[in-house]
């Protein structure tokens, strides 16, 4: 772990006028401090200094728990793709009048237009990613609408985008955003992430009240969090080798 010139671990700070306490978030390769806007930098440095031993120990634990990440695969005929937690077989048909993708219970059929001039691997990867993103947007909009009605909440918009280190986000404008890679996860896991982000419309923090709100609508949230911790690295694009089901 890197130590800066002040003799404390390197970390980033995220300040918020809504926050009332200081929180240290430790990840395998980084440390972030969440702090109220008016807290002095010297107070943050002091707290991080006091917690240095704990930070080092926690990062070691997290690194040991990190699963080995499978290598990306080249997509082509017979490749296995995850879709809502199920492993589907890819069929590729070339030289078609137009590009189209059909989904069945156990297969994804990609029909590639003869007008595409990219290499076969690039064309397959690009078209499948575009389709996954489009389908994720539709799916999340539908499920957010259903959960919002159930929870009696009204997000201002639903956005699907790419995130490196998180599955969802809710901002102060009421926009809920989701990582499109979640379309590969089981529907129950997606529902947890939706409930999690919608709950932030009431509690813009991770306080006990926030988790009480989550548990009202998703009592098994701890199991869903554990699933994401164990299987999240397999939700990647390009896809990884998925010999076993998730």
Tab-separated table of C-alpha atoms in Angstrom:
chain	number	residue	atom	x	y	z
A	1	UNK	CA	0.000	0.000	0.000
A	2	UNK	CA	1.378	3.409	-0.968
A	3	UNK	CA	2.197	5.902	1.761
A	4	UNK	CA	2.370	9.597	0.953
A	5	UNK	CA	4.701	12.334	2.198
A	6	UNK	CA	2.602	12.863	5.312
A	7	UNK	CA	3.321	9.322	6.487
A	8	UNK	CA	-0.233	8.060	6.004
A	9	UNK	CA	-1.801	5.792	3.349
A	10	UNK	CA	-2.697	7.376	0.017
A	11	UNK	CA	-6.401	8.100	-0.188
A	12	UNK	CA	-8.979	10.199	-2.002
A	13	UNK	CA	-11.640	12.351	-0.380
A	14	UNK	CA	-15.260	12.788	-1.365
A	15	UNK	CA	-17.065	15.545	0.515
A	16	UNK	CA	-20.809	16.045	0.841
A	17	UNK	CA	-22.959	18.649	2.590
A	18	UNK	CA	-25.418	15.859	3.424
A	19	UNK	CA	-22.902	13.773	5.319
A	20	UNK	CA	-22.551	14.120	9.091
A	21	UNK	CA	-19.785	11.612	9.835
A	22	UNK	CA	-16.465	10.525	8.351
A	23	UNK	CA	-16.337	7.100	6.708
A	24	UNK	CA	-13.275	5.245	5.417
A	25	UNK	CA	-13.930	2.928	2.465
A	26	UNK	CA	-11.191	0.348	1.862
A	27	UNK	CA	-10.849	-1.493	-1.436
A	28	UNK	CA	-8.134	-3.931	-2.519
A	29	UNK	CA	-6.252	-1.230	-4.431
A	30	UNK	CA	-7.508	2.068	-3.025
A	31	UNK	CA	-8.761	3.979	0.003
A	32	UNK	CA	-11.507	6.599	-0.082
A	33	UNK	CA	-12.721	8.866	2.698
A	34	UNK	CA	-16.275	10.182	2.716
A	35	UNK	CA	-16.492	13.343	4.791
A	36	UNK	CA	-18.767	16.295	5.576
A	37	UNK	CA	-17.940	19.419	3.592
A	38	UNK	CA	-16.668	21.453	6.537
A	39	UNK	CA	-14.379	18.871	8.143
A	40	UNK	CA	-10.774	20.078	8.143
A	41	UNK	CA	-8.226	18.162	6.074
A	42	UNK	CA	-6.056	17.834	9.185
A	43	UNK	CA	-8.873	15.956	10.944
A	44	UNK	CA	-9.151	13.545	8.010
A	45	UNK	CA	-5.389	12.983	7.974
A	46	UNK	CA	-5.461	12.295	11.702
A	47	UNK	CA	-8.239	9.732	11.386
A	48	UNK	CA	-6.539	7.930	8.478
A	49	UNK	CA	-3.275	7.916	10.452
A	50	UNK	CA	-5.029	6.382	13.452
A	51	UNK	CA	-6.619	3.730	11.226
A	52	UNK	CA	-3.490	2.857	9.223
A	53	UNK	CA	-3.001	-0.596	10.778
A	54	UNK	CA	-6.669	-1.443	10.197
A	55	UNK	CA	-6.509	-0.177	6.599
A	56	UNK	CA	-3.447	-2.321	5.825
A	57	UNK	CA	-5.031	-5.406	7.399
A	58	UNK	CA	-8.320	-4.829	5.613
A	59	UNK	CA	-6.662	-4.446	2.204
A	60	UNK	CA	-4.733	-7.687	2.710
A	61	UNK	CA	-7.963	-9.486	3.583
A	62	UNK	CA	-9.740	-8.110	0.518
A	63	UNK	CA	-6.895	-9.060	-1.812
A	64	UNK	CA	-6.856	-12.610	-0.480
A	65	UNK	CA	-10.605	-12.865	-1.075
A	66	UNK	CA	-10.409	-11.601	-4.647
A	67	UNK	CA	-11.297	-14.436	-7.051
A	68	UNK	CA	-9.073	-15.208	-9.982
A	69	UNK	CA	-10.497	-13.398	-13.000
A	70	UNK	CA	-11.097	-15.640	-16.029
A	71	UNK	CA	-9.609	-14.512	-19.330
A	72	UNK	CA	-11.856	-12.882	-21.961
A	73	UNK	CA	-12.890	-15.153	-24.816
A	74	UNK	CA	-13.205	-14.477	-28.527
A	75	UNK	CA	-16.887	-14.587	-29.394
A	76	UNK	CA	-17.966	-16.849	-32.237
A	77	UNK	CA	-20.125	-19.833	-33.024
A	78	UNK	CA	-20.762	-21.894	-29.899
A	79	UNK	CA	-19.559	-19.290	-27.391
A	80	UNK	CA	-21.386	-19.197	-24.075
A	81	UNK	CA	-22.969	-15.921	-22.949
A	82	UNK	CA	-24.616	-15.008	-19.669
A	83	UNK	CA	-28.118	-13.601	-19.876
A	84	UNK	CA	-30.130	-12.997	-16.681
A	85	UNK	CA	-27.998	-15.585	-14.921
A	86	UNK	CA	-28.413	-18.283	-17.564
A	87	UNK	CA	-25.746	-19.598	-19.917
A	88	UNK	CA	-26.857	-19.265	-23.551
A	89	UNK	CA	-25.138	-20.606	-26.682
A	90	UNK	CA	-24.227	-18.164	-29.451
A	91	UNK	CA	-25.229	-18.929	-33.050
A	92	UNK	CA	-23.658	-16.751	-35.745
A	93	UNK	CA	-25.124	-16.518	-39.256
A	94	UNK	CA	-23.290	-14.291	-41.743
A	95	UNK	CA	-24.068	-12.714	-45.128
A	96	UNK	CA	-27.597	-11.662	-44.140
A	97	UNK	CA	-29.662	-8.776	-45.593
A	98	UNK	CA	-29.595	-7.033	-42.193
A	99	UNK	CA	-28.142	-7.446	-38.746
A	100	UNK	CA	-30.583	-8.916	-36.253
A	101	UNK	CA	-30.414	-10.749	-32.944
A	102	UNK	CA	-32.950	-13.312	-31.786
A	103	UNK	CA	-33.201	-14.633	-28.238
A	104	UNK	CA	-34.616	-18.029	-27.297
A	105	UNK	CA	-34.657	-20.063	-24.120
A	106	UNK	CA	-31.125	-21.411	-24.553
A	107	UNK	CA	-29.576	-19.563	-27.508
A	108	UNK	CA	-28.667	-16.119	-28.812
A	109	UNK	CA	-28.768	-16.019	-32.606
A	110	UNK	CA	-26.749	-13.246	-34.270
A	111	UNK	CA	-27.447	-12.601	-37.936
A	112	UNK	CA	-24.723	-10.372	-39.409
A	113	UNK	CA	-25.428	-8.112	-42.380
A	114	UNK	CA	-23.318	-8.609	-45.482
A	115	UNK	CA	-22.737	-4.829	-45.471
A	116	UNK	CA	-20.590	-4.962	-42.316
A	117	UNK	CA	-16.948	-4.508	-43.286
A	118	UNK	CA	-15.308	-5.148	-39.913
A	119	UNK	CA	-13.519	-8.375	-39.108
A	120	UNK	CA	-15.768	-11.204	-37.953
A	121	UNK	CA	-14.571	-11.123	-34.298
A	122	UNK	CA	-14.933	-7.329	-34.079
A	123	UNK	CA	-18.356	-7.348	-35.727
A	124	UNK	CA	-19.672	-10.069	-33.419
A	125	UNK	CA	-18.341	-8.341	-30.283
A	126	UNK	CA	-19.649	-4.908	-31.324
A	127	UNK	CA	-23.135	-6.048	-32.332
A	128	UNK	CA	-23.609	-8.182	-29.226
A	129	UNK	CA	-22.492	-5.373	-26.917
A	130	UNK	CA	-24.854	-2.902	-28.579
A	131	UNK	CA	-27.733	-5.360	-28.243
A	132	UNK	CA	-26.938	-6.127	-24.598
A	133	UNK	CA	-26.890	-2.416	-23.766
A	134	UNK	CA	-30.199	-1.809	-25.524
A	135	UNK	CA	-31.833	-4.770	-23.839
A	136	UNK	CA	-30.451	-3.708	-20.454
A	137	UNK	CA	-32.001	-0.247	-20.852
A	138	UNK	CA	-35.414	-1.717	-21.631
A	139	UNK	CA	-35.211	-4.291	-18.859
A	140	UNK	CA	-34.130	-1.826	-16.187
A	141	UNK	CA	-36.765	0.715	-17.187
A	142	UNK	CA	-39.461	-1.935	-16.825
A	143	UNK	CA	-38.238	-3.290	-13.486
A	144	UNK	CA	-37.602	0.175	-12.022
A	145	UNK	CA	-41.137	1.166	-12.985
A	146	UNK	CA	-42.550	-1.888	-11.220
A	147	UNK	CA	-40.423	-1.460	-8.112
A	148	UNK	CA	-41.057	2.283	-7.960
A	149	UNK	CA	-44.792	1.688	-7.894
A	150	UNK	CA	-44.355	-0.930	-5.184
A	151	UNK	CA	-42.093	1.276	-3.074
A	152	UNK	CA	-44.128	4.425	-3.808
A	153	UNK	CA	-41.114	6.286	-5.151
A	154	UNK	CA	-40.577	8.367	-8.289
A	155	UNK	CA	-37.064	8.481	-9.780
A	156	UNK	CA	-36.604	11.258	-12.319
A	157	UNK	CA	-34.850	9.042	-14.870
A	158	UNK	CA	-33.388	5.582	-15.439
A	159	UNK	CA	-29.945	5.413	-17.040
A	160	UNK	CA	-27.849	2.409	-18.079
A	161	UNK	CA	-24.115	3.005	-18.489
A	162	UNK	CA	-20.649	1.561	-17.940
A	163	UNK	CA	-19.105	1.578	-14.477
A	164	UNK	CA	-15.766	0.120	-13.477
A	165	UNK	CA	-16.373	-0.423	-9.787
A	166	UNK	CA	-20.079	-0.214	-9.005
A	167	UNK	CA	-23.380	-1.721	-10.035
A	168	UNK	CA	-25.623	1.273	-9.575
A	169	UNK	CA	-25.899	4.887	-8.520
A	170	UNK	CA	-28.550	7.367	-7.362
A	171	UNK	CA	-27.823	11.097	-7.447
A	172	UNK	CA	-29.404	14.080	-5.739
A	173	UNK	CA	-31.540	14.808	-8.834
A	174	UNK	CA	-33.307	11.481	-8.446
A	175	UNK	CA	-31.617	9.809	-11.412
A	176	UNK	CA	-30.979	6.099	-10.859
A	177	UNK	CA	-28.209	4.572	-12.958
A	178	UNK	CA	-27.213	0.957	-13.465
A	179	UNK	CA	-24.231	-0.918	-14.833
A	180	UNK	CA	-25.343	-2.564	-18.077
A	181	UNK	CA	-23.270	-5.655	-17.255
A	182	UNK	CA	-25.892	-6.529	-14.639
A	183	UNK	CA	-28.077	-7.861	-17.458
A	184	UNK	CA	-25.852	-10.959	-17.156
A	185	UNK	CA	-26.791	-11.479	-13.495
A	186	UNK	CA	-29.853	-13.388	-12.235
A	187	UNK	CA	-33.052	-11.354	-12.140
A	188	UNK	CA	-33.177	-11.563	-8.342
A	189	UNK	CA	-29.760	-9.908	-8.096
A	190	UNK	CA	-30.837	-7.145	-10.474
A	191	UNK	CA	-33.906	-6.578	-8.313
A	192	UNK	CA	-31.672	-6.141	-5.264
A	193	UNK	CA	-29.577	-3.472	-7.013
A	194	UNK	CA	-32.749	-1.677	-8.126
A	195	UNK	CA	-34.192	-1.706	-4.601
A	196	UNK	CA	-30.827	-0.541	-3.255
A	197	UNK	CA	-30.654	2.478	-5.561
A	198	UNK	CA	-34.327	3.396	-5.184
A	199	UNK	CA	-33.894	3.327	-1.404
A	200	UNK	CA	-31.352	6.115	-1.802
A	201	UNK	CA	-34.220	8.365	-2.859
A	202	UNK	CA	-35.193	8.290	0.817
A	203	UNK	CA	-31.760	7.873	2.419
A	204	UNK	CA	-28.770	9.274	0.493
A	205	UNK	CA	-26.312	7.309	2.595
A	206	UNK	CA	-25.641	3.799	3.874
A	207	UNK	CA	-26.871	4.391	7.398
A	208	UNK	CA	-28.870	1.850	9.447
A	209	UNK	CA	-32.027	3.634	8.274
A	210	UNK	CA	-31.014	3.060	4.672
A	211	UNK	CA	-30.532	-0.686	5.193
A	212	UNK	CA	-33.845	-0.838	7.049
A	213	UNK	CA	-35.468	0.669	3.969
A	214	UNK	CA	-33.769	-1.883	1.714
A	215	UNK	CA	-34.786	-4.785	3.957
A	216	UNK	CA	-38.442	-3.717	3.885
A	217	UNK	CA	-38.599	-4.611	0.212
A	218	UNK	CA	-35.678	-7.012	-0.189
A	219	UNK	CA	-35.206	-8.947	3.080
A	220	UNK	CA	-32.481	-11.194	1.628
A	221	UNK	CA	-30.255	-8.283	0.596
A	222	UNK	CA	-27.251	-9.752	2.448
A	223	UNK	CA	-27.362	-12.851	0.225
A	224	UNK	CA	-27.538	-10.675	-2.901
A	225	UNK	CA	-24.548	-8.618	-1.739
A	226	UNK	CA	-22.623	-11.829	-1.106
A	227	UNK	CA	-23.486	-13.101	-4.596
A	228	UNK	CA	-22.149	-9.924	-6.194
A	229	UNK	CA	-18.968	-10.109	-4.105
A	230	UNK	CA	-18.379	-13.705	-5.209
A	231	UNK	CA	-19.547	-13.530	-8.831
A	232	UNK	CA	-19.246	-9.894	-9.857
A	233	UNK	CA	-15.917	-10.387	-11.628
A	234	UNK	CA	-17.610	-12.792	-14.049
A	235	UNK	CA	-19.939	-10.050	-15.309
A	236	UNK	CA	-17.531	-8.661	-17.886
A	237	UNK	CA	-17.365	-7.494	-21.457
A	238	UNK	CA	-15.871	-9.053	-23.486
A	239	UNK	CA	-17.349	-12.088	-21.724
A	240	UNK	CA	-15.196	-14.520	-19.790
A	241	UNK	CA	-15.125	-18.288	-19.849
A	242	UNK	CA	-18.241	-19.506	-18.054
A	243	UNK	CA	-17.874	-23.261	-17.785
A	244	UNK	CA	-19.988	-23.268	-14.618
A	245	UNK	CA	-23.343	-21.608	-14.084
A	246	UNK	CA	-23.705	-18.635	-11.777
